[in-house]
Coordinates of C-alpha atoms in Angstrom, one line a residue:
X1 CA -139.6 -12.4 44.6
X2 CA -138.4 -11.8 41.0
X3 CA -140.4 -14.8 39.8
X4 CA -143.6 -13.1 40.8
X5 CA -142.9 -9.6 39.5
X6 CA -144.8 -8.8 36.3
X7 CA -142.6 -9.2 33.3
X8 CA -142.8 -5.6 32.0
X9 CA -141.5 -4.3 35.3
X10 CA -138.1 -5.8 34.6
X11 CA -137.9 -3.5 31.5
X12 CA -139.3 -0.5 33.3
X13 CA -136.9 -0.8 36.2
X14 CA -134.0 -1.6 33.8
X15 CA -134.8 1.5 31.8
X16 CA -134.7 3.7 34.9
X17 CA -131.4 2.2 36.0
X18 CA -129.9 2.6 32.5
X19 CA -130.3 6.4 32.8
X20 CA -127.8 6.5 35.7
X21 CA -125.2 4.2 34.1
X22 CA -122.2 5.6 32.3
X23 CA -122.5 5.9 28.6
X24 CA -120.6 3.2 26.7
X25 CA -120.2 -0.6 27.0
X26 CA -121.5 -0.7 30.5
X27 CA -124.9 0.8 29.7
X28 CA -125.2 -1.1 26.4
X29 CA -124.4 -4.4 28.1
X30 CA -126.9 -3.8 30.8
X31 CA -129.6 -2.9 28.3
X32 CA -128.9 -6.2 26.5
X33 CA -129.0 -8.1 29.7
X34 CA -132.5 -6.9 30.8
X35 CA -134.5 -8.9 28.1
X36 CA -132.4 -12.0 28.8
X37 CA -133.3 -11.9 32.5
X38 CA -137.0 -11.3 31.6
X39 CA -137.0 -14.3 29.2
X40 CA -135.5 -16.5 31.9
X41 CA -138.1 -15.4 34.4
X42 CA -140.9 -16.0 31.8
X43 CA -139.7 -19.5 31.1
X44 CA -139.1 -20.5 34.8
X45 CA -141.7 -18.4 36.7
X46 CA -145.0 -19.7 38.1
X47 CA -147.8 -17.6 36.6
X48 CA -150.9 -19.9 37.1
X49 CA -152.5 -17.4 39.5
X50 CA -151.5 -14.4 37.4
X51 CA -150.7 -11.1 39.1
X52 CA -154.0 -9.5 40.1
X53 CA -154.9 -6.3 41.9
X54 CA -158.1 -4.5 42.8
X55 CA -158.7 -1.1 41.4
X56 CA -161.9 0.9 41.8
X57 CA -163.8 -2.3 42.3
X58 CA -162.3 -3.9 39.2
X59 CA -159.9 -6.8 39.0
X60 CA -156.8 -6.1 36.9
X61 CA -154.6 -9.0 35.8
X62 CA -151.1 -8.0 34.8
X63 CA -149.9 -11.5 34.0
X64 CA -152.4 -13.7 32.2
X65 CA -149.9 -16.3 30.9
X66 CA -151.2 -19.0 28.5
X67 CA -149.9 -20.6 25.3
X68 CA -150.8 -17.7 23.1
X69 CA -149.3 -14.9 25.2
X70 CA -146.2 -17.0 25.9
X71 CA -145.3 -17.3 22.3
X72 CA -145.4 -13.5 21.8
X73 CA -143.7 -12.9 25.1
X74 CA -140.8 -15.1 24.1
X75 CA -140.2 -13.5 20.7
X76 CA -140.6 -10.0 22.1
X77 CA -137.8 -10.7 24.7
X78 CA -135.6 -12.1 21.9
X79 CA -136.3 -9.2 19.7
X80 CA -135.5 -6.7 22.4
X81 CA -132.2 -8.4 23.0
X82 CA -131.3 -8.5 19.3
X83 CA -132.3 -4.9 18.8
X84 CA -130.3 -3.6 21.8
X85 CA -127.3 -5.7 20.7
X86 CA -127.5 -4.1 17.2
X87 CA -127.6 -0.7 19.0
X88 CA -124.6 -1.5 21.2
X89 CA -122.6 1.4 19.7
X90 CA -125.0 4.1 20.9
X91 CA -123.5 6.6 23.4
X92 CA -126.6 8.3 24.6
X93 CA -129.3 7.8 27.2
X94 CA -132.5 8.4 25.3
X95 CA -132.7 5.5 22.9
X96 CA -131.6 2.7 25.3
X97 CA -134.0 3.9 27.9
X98 CA -136.9 4.3 25.4
X99 CA -136.2 0.9 23.8
X100 CA -136.6 -0.8 27.2
X101 CA -139.8 1.1 28.1
X102 CA -141.3 0.5 24.6
X103 CA -140.5 -3.3 24.6
X104 CA -141.7 -3.6 28.2
X105 CA -145.0 -1.9 27.4
X106 CA -145.5 -4.2 24.4
X107 CA -144.8 -7.3 26.5
X108 CA -147.1 -5.9 29.2
X109 CA -149.9 -5.6 26.7
X110 CA -149.4 -9.2 25.6
X111 CA -149.8 -10.5 29.1
X112 CA -152.7 -8.1 30.0
X113 CA -155.6 -10.2 31.3
X114 CA -158.1 -7.3 31.1
X115 CA -158.9 -4.4 28.8
X116 CA -158.0 -1.6 31.2
X117 CA -154.4 -3.0 31.6
X118 CA -154.3 -3.5 27.8
X119 CA -155.2 0.2 27.3
X120 CA -152.6 1.5 29.6
X121 CA -149.8 -0.5 27.9
X122 CA -151.3 0.2 24.5
X123 CA -150.9 3.9 25.0
X124 CA -147.4 3.5 26.6
X125 CA -146.2 1.8 23.5
X126 CA -147.3 4.8 21.5
X127 CA -145.8 7.5 23.7
X128 CA -142.5 5.7 24.2
X129 CA -141.9 4.5 20.7
X130 CA -142.2 8.0 19.1
X131 CA -138.9 9.0 20.7
X132 CA -137.2 6.4 18.5
X133 CA -138.3 8.5 15.6
X134 CA -137.5 11.9 17.1
X135 CA -134.1 10.6 18.1
X136 CA -133.0 11.0 14.5
X137 CA -133.2 14.8 15.1
X138 CA -134.2 15.9 11.7
X139 CA -137.1 18.1 10.7
X140 CA -138.6 15.3 8.7
X141 CA -138.3 12.9 11.6
X142 CA -140.0 15.4 13.9
X143 CA -143.0 15.8 11.6
X144 CA -143.2 12.0 10.9
X145 CA -143.1 11.4 14.6
X146 CA -145.9 13.8 15.2
X147 CA -148.1 12.1 12.6
X148 CA -147.2 8.7 14.1
X149 CA -148.1 9.9 17.6
X150 CA -151.4 11.3 16.5
X151 CA -152.4 8.0 14.9
X152 CA -151.2 5.9 17.7
X153 CA -152.9 8.0 20.4
X154 CA -156.0 8.0 18.3
X155 CA -156.0 4.2 18.4
X156 CA -155.8 4.4 22.2
X157 CA -158.7 6.8 22.4
X158 CA -160.9 4.6 20.2
X159 CA -159.9 1.6 22.3
X160 CA -160.8 3.5 25.5
X161 CA -164.2 4.4 24.2
X162 CA -164.7 0.8 23.1
X163 CA -163.7 -0.6 26.5
X164 CA -166.0 1.8 28.3
X165 CA -169.0 0.8 26.2
X166 CA -168.0 -2.9 26.5
X167 CA -168.0 -2.5 30.3
X168 CA -171.5 -0.8 30.3
X169 CA -172.9 -3.5 28.0
X170 CA -171.4 -6.6 29.7
X171 CA -170.2 -5.5 33.1
X172 CA -166.9 -7.1 32.4
X173 CA -163.4 -5.8 31.4
X174 CA -161.9 -9.3 30.7
X175 CA -159.8 -9.5 27.6
X176 CA -161.4 -12.5 26.0
X177 CA -162.8 -13.5 22.6
X178 CA -165.4 -11.0 21.4
X179 CA -168.1 -11.0 18.7
X180 CA -168.2 -8.1 16.2
X181 CA -171.8 -7.3 17.0
X182 CA -171.9 -4.1 18.9
X183 CA -170.5 -0.5 18.9
X184 CA -168.2 -1.5 21.7
X185 CA -166.6 -4.4 20.0
X186 CA -166.5 -2.4 16.7
X187 CA -164.5 0.4 18.3
X188 CA -162.1 -2.1 19.9
X189 CA -161.8 -3.8 16.5
X190 CA -161.0 -0.5 14.8
X191 CA -158.4 0.4 17.5
X192 CA -156.7 -2.9 16.9
X193 CA -156.9 -2.3 13.1
X194 CA -155.2 1.1 13.3
X195 CA -152.2 -0.4 15.1
X196 CA -152.2 -3.4 12.7
X197 CA -152.1 -1.0 9.7
X198 CA -155.3 -2.1 8.1
X199 CA -155.9 -0.7 4.6
X200 CA -156.5 3.1 4.6
X201 CA -155.2 3.0 8.2
X202 CA -151.7 1.9 7.2
X203 CA -149.7 4.8 6.0
X204 CA -148.3 5.7 9.4
X205 CA -146.1 2.6 9.1
X206 CA -144.4 3.6 5.8
X207 CA -144.3 7.2 7.0
X208 CA -142.7 6.7 10.4
X209 CA -140.5 3.5 10.4
X210 CA -138.1 4.7 7.7
X211 CA -137.9 8.1 9.4
X212 CA -136.6 6.6 12.7
X213 CA -133.0 6.1 13.6
X214 CA -131.0 3.2 12.2
X215 CA -131.5 1.2 15.4
X216 CA -134.9 2.6 16.2
X217 CA -136.4 1.1 13.0
X218 CA -135.2 -2.4 13.9
X219 CA -136.9 -2.1 17.3
X220 CA -140.0 -0.5 16.0
X221 CA -140.5 -3.3 13.4
X222 CA -140.8 -5.9 16.1
X223 CA -143.5 -4.7 18.5
X224 CA -146.3 -2.4 17.5
X225 CA -147.9 -4.2 14.6
X226 CA -147.3 -7.7 16.1
X227 CA -148.9 -6.5 19.3
X228 CA -151.9 -5.7 17.2
X229 CA -151.8 -9.1 15.6
X230 CA -151.8 -10.7 19.1
X231 CA -154.7 -8.5 20.2
X232 CA -156.7 -9.6 17.1
X233 CA -155.8 -13.3 17.7
X234 CA -156.9 -12.9 21.4
X235 CA -160.1 -10.8 20.8
X236 CA -161.4 -11.7 17.3
X237 CA -160.3 -15.2 16.2
X238 CA -162.6 -16.6 13.5
X239 CA -164.0 -13.1 12.5
X240 CA -164.5 -13.7 8.7
X241 CA -164.1 -10.0 7.9
X242 CA -160.4 -10.3 8.8
X243 CA -159.8 -12.8 6.0
X244 CA -160.7 -10.2 3.4
X245 CA -158.9 -7.4 5.2
X246 CA -155.8 -9.5 5.4
X247 CA -156.0 -10.6 1.8
X248 CA -156.1 -6.9 0.8
X249 CA -153.1 -6.2 3.0
X250 CA -151.1 -8.8 1.3
X251 CA -151.6 -7.4 -2.2
X252 CA -151.7 -3.6 -2.3
X253 CA -148.2 -3.1 -0.7
X254 CA -146.6 -5.1 -3.5
X255 CA -147.1 -2.4 -6.1
X256 CA -145.9 0.5 -4.0
X257 CA -142.8 -1.5 -2.9
X258 CA -141.9 -2.2 -6.5
X259 CA -141.6 1.5 -7.4
X260 CA -140.2 2.7 -4.1
X261 CA -136.6 3.9 -4.1
X262 CA -136.0 4.0 -0.3
X263 CA -135.2 0.5 0.7
X264 CA -136.3 1.0 4.3
X265 CA -139.6 2.1 3.0
X266 CA -139.7 -1.0 0.7
X267 CA -139.3 -3.1 3.8
X268 CA -142.0 -1.2 5.6
X269 CA -144.4 -2.0 2.7
X270 CA -143.2 -5.6 2.9
X271 CA -144.0 -5.6 6.6
X272 CA -147.5 -4.5 5.8
X273 CA -147.7 -7.4 3.3
X274 CA -146.6 -10.0 5.9
X275 CA -149.1 -8.6 8.4
X276 CA -151.8 -9.5 5.9
X277 CA -150.9 -13.2 6.1
X278 CA -151.2 -13.1 9.9
X279 CA -154.6 -11.3 9.8
X280 CA -155.9 -13.9 7.3
X281 CA -154.8 -16.6 9.8
X282 CA -156.7 -14.9 12.6
X283 CA -159.8 -14.5 10.4
X284 CA -159.8 -18.2 9.4
X285 CA -159.7 -18.9 13.2
X286 CA -159.0 -22.6 13.2
X287 CA -156.3 -24.1 15.4
X288 CA -154.1 -24.6 12.3
X289 CA -154.5 -21.1 11.1
X290 CA -154.0 -19.5 14.6
X291 CA -150.9 -21.6 15.0
X292 CA -149.8 -20.2 11.6
X293 CA -150.4 -16.7 12.8
X294 CA -148.4 -17.1 15.9
X295 CA -145.6 -19.0 14.1
X296 CA -145.4 -16.4 11.3
X297 CA -145.4 -13.5 13.8
X298 CA -142.5 -15.3 15.5
X299 CA -140.4 -15.9 12.4
X300 CA -141.4 -12.6 10.8
X301 CA -140.1 -10.6 13.7
X302 CA -136.7 -12.3 13.2
X303 CA -136.3 -12.0 9.4
X304 CA -137.8 -8.6 9.2
X305 CA -135.4 -7.4 11.9
X306 CA -132.6 -9.0 10.0
X307 CA -133.5 -7.2 6.8
X308 CA -133.8 -3.9 8.6
X309 CA -130.5 -4.5 10.3
X310 CA -128.7 -5.2 7.0
X311 CA -130.1 -2.1 5.3
X312 CA -129.5 -0.2 8.5
X313 CA -125.9 -1.3 8.5
X314 CA -125.6 0.0 5.0
X315 CA -127.2 3.3 5.9
X316 CA -124.8 3.5 8.9
X317 CA -121.7 3.1 6.6
X318 CA -122.8 5.0 3.5
X319 CA -125.4 7.5 4.8
X320 CA -128.1 6.4 2.4
X321 CA -130.6 3.6 1.9
X322 CA -131.8 4.7 -1.5
X323 CA -131.5 2.0 -4.2
X324 CA -130.5 4.6 -6.8
X325 CA -127.4 5.5 -4.8
X326 CA -126.3 1.9 -3.8
X327 CA -124.9 -1.1 -5.6
X328 CA -121.8 -3.3 -5.5
X329 CA -121.4 -3.2 -1.8
X330 CA -120.8 -6.9 -1.5
X331 CA -117.2 -6.2 -2.2
X332 CA -116.6 -4.5 1.1
X333 CA -119.6 -5.6 3.1
X334 CA -119.7 -9.3 2.3
X335 CA -121.0 -10.5 5.7
X336 CA -123.8 -8.0 5.7
X337 CA -124.7 -9.1 2.1
X338 CA -124.9 -12.7 3.3
X339 CA -127.1 -11.9 6.2
X340 CA -129.4 -9.8 4.0
X341 CA -129.7 -12.8 1.6
X342 CA -130.6 -15.0 4.5
X343 CA -133.3 -12.5 5.5
X344 CA -134.5 -12.3 1.9
X345 CA -134.7 -16.1 1.6
X346 CA -136.6 -16.3 4.9
X347 CA -139.2 -13.7 3.9
X348 CA -139.6 -15.4 0.5
X349 CA -140.3 -18.7 2.2
X350 CA -137.5 -20.7 0.6
X351 CA -137.3 -24.2 2.0
X352 CA -134.9 -24.6 5.0
X353 CA -135.7 -21.0 6.1
X354 CA -138.1 -19.8 8.7
X355 CA -140.8 -18.2 6.4
X356 CA -141.3 -21.5 4.7
X357 CA -142.4 -23.4 7.8
X358 CA -144.6 -20.6 9.2
X359 CA -146.4 -19.1 6.2
X360 CA -147.4 -22.6 5.0
X361 CA -149.5 -23.1 8.1
X362 CA -151.6 -20.1 7.3
X363 CA -152.0 -21.0 3.6
X364 CA -152.9 -24.6 4.5
X365 CA -155.4 -23.3 7.1
X366 CA -157.1 -21.2 4.4
X367 CA -157.1 -24.0 1.9
X368 CA -158.6 -26.5 4.3
X369 CA -161.5 -24.2 5.1
X370 CA -162.1 -23.9 1.3
X371 CA -161.1 -20.3 0.9
X372 CA -159.7 -21.1 -2.6
X373 CA -159.8 -17.5 -3.9
X374 CA -158.0 -16.3 -0.7
X375 CA -155.4 -19.0 -1.1
X376 CA -154.7 -17.8 -4.7
X377 CA -154.3 -14.3 -3.4
X378 CA -151.8 -15.5 -0.8
X379 CA -149.9 -17.3 -3.5
X380 CA -149.7 -14.2 -5.6
X381 CA -148.6 -12.2 -2.6
X382 CA -145.9 -14.7 -1.9
X383 CA -144.5 -14.2 -5.4
X384 CA -144.7 -10.5 -4.9
X385 CA -142.8 -10.4 -1.7
X386 CA -140.0 -12.4 -3.3
X387 CA -139.8 -9.7 -6.0
X388 CA -139.6 -6.6 -3.8
X389 CA -138.0 -7.9 -0.6
X390 CA -136.4 -11.2 -1.6
X391 CA -134.7 -9.9 -4.7
X392 CA -135.0 -6.1 -4.9
X393 CA -133.5 -5.3 -1.5
X394 CA -130.3 -7.4 -1.7
X395 CA -129.9 -7.0 -5.5
X396 CA -130.0 -3.2 -5.6
X397 CA -128.0 -2.8 -2.3
X398 CA -125.2 -5.3 -2.8
X399 CA -125.1 -6.2 -6.5
X400 CA -126.7 -4.6 -9.6
X401 CA -124.5 -1.7 -10.8
X402 CA -121.3 -0.5 -9.1
X403 CA -122.1 2.7 -7.1
X404 CA -118.4 3.3 -6.5
X405 CA -118.9 3.2 -2.8
X406 CA -116.4 1.2 -0.8
X407 CA -117.6 1.4 2.8
X408 CA -116.2 -0.6 5.7
X409 CA -117.9 -3.8 6.9
X410 CA -120.6 -3.2 9.5
X411 CA -119.3 -2.9 13.1
X412 CA -118.7 -6.2 15.1
X413 CA -121.8 -5.8 17.3
X414 CA -124.0 -5.3 14.3
X415 CA -122.6 -8.3 12.6
X416 CA -123.1 -10.3 15.8
X417 CA -126.8 -9.2 16.0
X418 CA -127.3 -10.1 12.3
X419 CA -125.5 -13.4 12.7
X420 CA -127.6 -14.5 15.7
X421 CA -130.8 -13.5 13.9
X422 CA -129.8 -15.2 10.7
X423 CA -128.9 -18.4 12.7
X424 CA -132.4 -18.4 14.3
X425 CA -134.0 -18.0 10.8
X426 CA -132.1 -21.0 9.5
X427 CA -132.6 -23.1 12.7
X428 CA -136.3 -22.6 12.7
X429 CA -136.4 -23.5 9.0
X430 CA -134.5 -26.7 9.5
X431 CA -136.1 -27.7 12.8
X432 CA -139.6 -26.4 12.6
X433 CA -140.9 -28.7 15.3
X434 CA -139.1 -26.7 18.0
X435 CA -141.1 -23.7 16.9
X436 CA -144.3 -25.7 16.6
X437 CA -143.8 -27.0 20.2
X438 CA -144.5 -23.6 21.7
X439 CA -147.6 -22.8 19.5
X440 CA -151.0 -22.2 21.2
X441 CA -152.4 -25.5 20.0
X442 CA -150.9 -28.8 19.2
X443 CA -149.4 -28.8 15.7
X444 CA -150.0 -31.8 13.4
X445 CA -148.4 -30.5 10.3
X446 CA -145.3 -31.4 8.2
X447 CA -144.1 -28.6 6.0
X448 CA -141.5 -30.7 4.2
X449 CA -143.7 -32.8 2.0
X450 CA -142.7 -33.4 -1.5
X451 CA -145.8 -31.6 -2.9
X452 CA -145.3 -28.6 -0.7
X453 CA -141.5 -28.2 -1.5
X454 CA -142.1 -28.7 -5.2
X455 CA -145.0 -26.2 -5.3
X456 CA -143.0 -23.6 -3.4
X457 CA -139.8 -24.0 -5.5
X458 CA -141.9 -23.7 -8.7
X459 CA -143.4 -20.5 -7.4
X460 CA -140.0 -19.1 -6.4
X461 CA -138.2 -20.1 -9.5
X462 CA -140.8 -18.6 -11.9
X463 CA -140.8 -15.4 -9.8
X464 CA -137.0 -15.2 -10.1
X465 CA -137.2 -15.9 -13.8
X466 CA -139.8 -13.2 -14.3
X467 CA -137.6 -10.7 -12.4
X468 CA -134.6 -11.7 -14.6
X469 CA -136.5 -11.3 -17.8
X470 CA -137.9 -8.0 -16.9
X471 CA -134.5 -6.8 -15.8
X472 CA -133.0 -7.8 -19.2
X473 CA -135.8 -6.1 -21.0
X474 CA -135.4 -3.0 -18.9
X475 CA -139.0 -3.2 -17.8
X476 CA -138.4 -3.0 -14.1
X477 CA -139.5 0.2 -12.4
X478 CA -136.6 2.6 -12.5
X479 CA -134.8 3.4 -9.3
X480 CA -135.0 7.2 -9.2
X481 CA -135.0 9.7 -6.4
X482 CA -138.7 10.4 -5.8
X483 CA -141.5 10.5 -3.4
X484 CA -144.3 8.0 -4.1
X485 CA -147.6 8.8 -2.6
X486 CA -149.8 6.1 -1.2
X487 CA -152.9 6.8 1.0
X488 CA -150.8 9.7 2.4
X489 CA -152.0 11.5 -0.7
X490 CA -155.0 12.4 1.4
X491 CA -153.0 14.4 4.0
X492 CA -150.1 15.4 1.8
X493 CA -152.1 16.7 -1.2
X494 CA -155.9 16.4 -0.8
X495 CA -156.4 17.8 2.7
X496 CA -153.8 20.6 2.3
X497 CA -155.6 21.6 -0.9
X498 CA -159.0 21.6 0.7
X499 CA -157.7 23.4 3.7
X500 CA -155.9 25.9 1.5
X501 CA -159.0 26.7 -0.5
X502 CA -161.1 26.9 2.7
X503 CA -158.6 29.4 4.2
X504 CA -158.7 31.5 1.0
X505 CA -162.5 31.5 1.2
X506 CA -162.5 32.4 4.9
X507 CA -160.0 35.2 4.2
X508 CA -162.1 36.6 1.4
X509 CA -165.2 36.4 3.6
X510 CA -163.3 38.1 6.4
X511 CA -162.3 40.9 4.1
X512 CA -165.8 41.4 2.9
X513 CA -167.1 41.3 6.4
X514 CA -164.5 43.9 7.5
X515 CA -165.5 46.2 4.6
X516 CA -169.2 45.9 5.5
X517 CA -168.5 46.5 9.1
X518 CA -166.3 49.6 8.4
X519 CA -169.0 50.9 6.0
X520 CA -171.8 50.4 8.7
X521 CA -169.6 52.0 11.4
X522 CA -168.9 55.0 9.2
X523 CA -172.6 55.4 8.5
X524 CA -173.4 55.2 12.2
X525 CA -170.7 57.7 13.1
X526 CA -172.0 60.1 10.5
X527 CA -175.5 59.9 11.9
X528 CA -174.3 60.5 15.4
X529 CA -172.2 63.4 14.2
X530 CA -175.2 64.8 12.5
X531 CA -177.2 64.7 15.7
X532 CA -174.5 65.5 18.2
X533 CA -171.9 67.4 16.2
X534 CA -171.3 71.2 16.4
X535 CA -174.2 71.8 14.0
X536 CA -176.4 68.9 15.3
X537 CA -179.8 69.2 16.9
X538 CA -178.6 68.2 20.4
X539 CA -175.9 70.9 20.5
X540 CA -177.9 73.8 19.0
X541 CA -178.2 76.9 21.2
X542 CA -181.9 77.6 22.1
X543 CA -183.6 80.9 23.1
X544 CA -185.0 81.5 26.6
X545 CA -188.6 81.4 25.4
X546 CA -188.0 78.0 23.8
X547 CA -186.5 76.7 27.0
X548 CA -189.5 77.9 29.1
X549 CA -191.9 76.3 26.6
X550 CA -189.9 73.0 26.8
X551 CA -190.0 73.0 30.6
X552 CA -193.7 73.8 30.7
X553 CA -194.4 70.8 28.4
X554 CA -192.3 68.5 30.7
X555 CA -194.2 69.7 33.7
X556 CA -197.6 69.1 32.0
X557 CA -196.5 65.6 31.2
X558 CA -195.4 64.9 34.8
X559 CA -198.7 66.4 36.1
X560 CA -200.7 64.2 33.7
X561 CA -198.9 61.1 34.9
X562 CA -199.6 61.9 38.6
X563 CA -203.3 62.6 38.0
X564 CA -203.7 59.4 36.1

């Protein structure tokens, strides 16, 4: 019975049960257990026939299990477990419940075999995840959550219109490979792009993730954007436009991350950068590149969660994640510092760490298809990510100057979550074939060639040297308390300015309109008063002779009408 139940239902049922469990270790343990059970069912269940139902004459498939969906299903279950373990200390009902519903919806979307099912789960991820932002219970989190919800629901609305048009054009709702050649597929493409944080559609990510709770950010980092990457890999592999969109995504976040003071926001920009590599892989569309996209999504979820965990642990102990207020924390938080360095090495693609064996698949895929310029952009982006995430985050948090803070080490459950995640990052880096074995296509690639290792070490060493020289010359961007505007300038500055001027114009027009109306009304009243007032024509006292004459005229008129 359990082996035939759609995978997301385990999370939904688990979420409902968690509401009634007592707050504390019992609830937290149960929440951690749910994704473990789901993962075991996924690995041992028989899904060849899927899980299909008929709805309004349409066939909906809730469990389309193949190699691509399985990769994302596995890592989503692992991420849900690690995120809930990191949040073991929570003594409330909202976040554990929402975390299960959110992760279940993301997993449901991964296994959706049709566009209608995809849409339902697509919207459920948006509605459930926003509560991880609002759970912080600050005014800023409330407004960030509202902006996040608007963007995510907008993505769903665009997707719904695209699905409707696609059905009218093709008569099918199957979620299969599509060509970007109609309004229907264009709308679906845009919906995926919004959730994947394409350029000019991306600012919801940097706006919302750092505004969420300490544990909420870890969970958010795993699902929404990677779900969009999966959707692109399923629906638009080989779409060349994605190569250039992905290349842009890898570059522009680097500059904003370099000047950003809030380290969780730095990691959000870094997340955008890493998504770019995956999008390039989807755009290249070869088996090697798509394997690279899936592998990089797998490893990225782990090392990004590890980085968010380490910074989150610091925020939990110190109350801040601003680089200008941190430094020297390795003295009292040595284990957290070590785990952060492992995450930094992984995202920077150091040999023997997970990023090295996954990112190289994408870059090799681009190189083999003769996208030399794109390959150079990816090399530049790799050096950039080392600077802002590989060096800046651990350096300004745990080393650099002494902030004077002496917080306690992170709680045991946080250390355990970080330790398990760090172990996976190292294990994948040392034994990449175990990761390659679950990829969508057969992997014939060896990342540990002398040429590849030497090239990567040269890149990393020169990037570290550049950072060191700039630091000694005091040329690094200063870590100051500030708000750096990105594309959010449009809705923080430009749109409020336009709306403000429009309101002023409308207010002035309203005042002029009221003055003109009042003037016209007074003129009308004066005329009525002139006719009907005490001295007006209608109220004047007439003589008897005048009245007789008036009546005679009326009678003559009536008589004339009758005779005619």
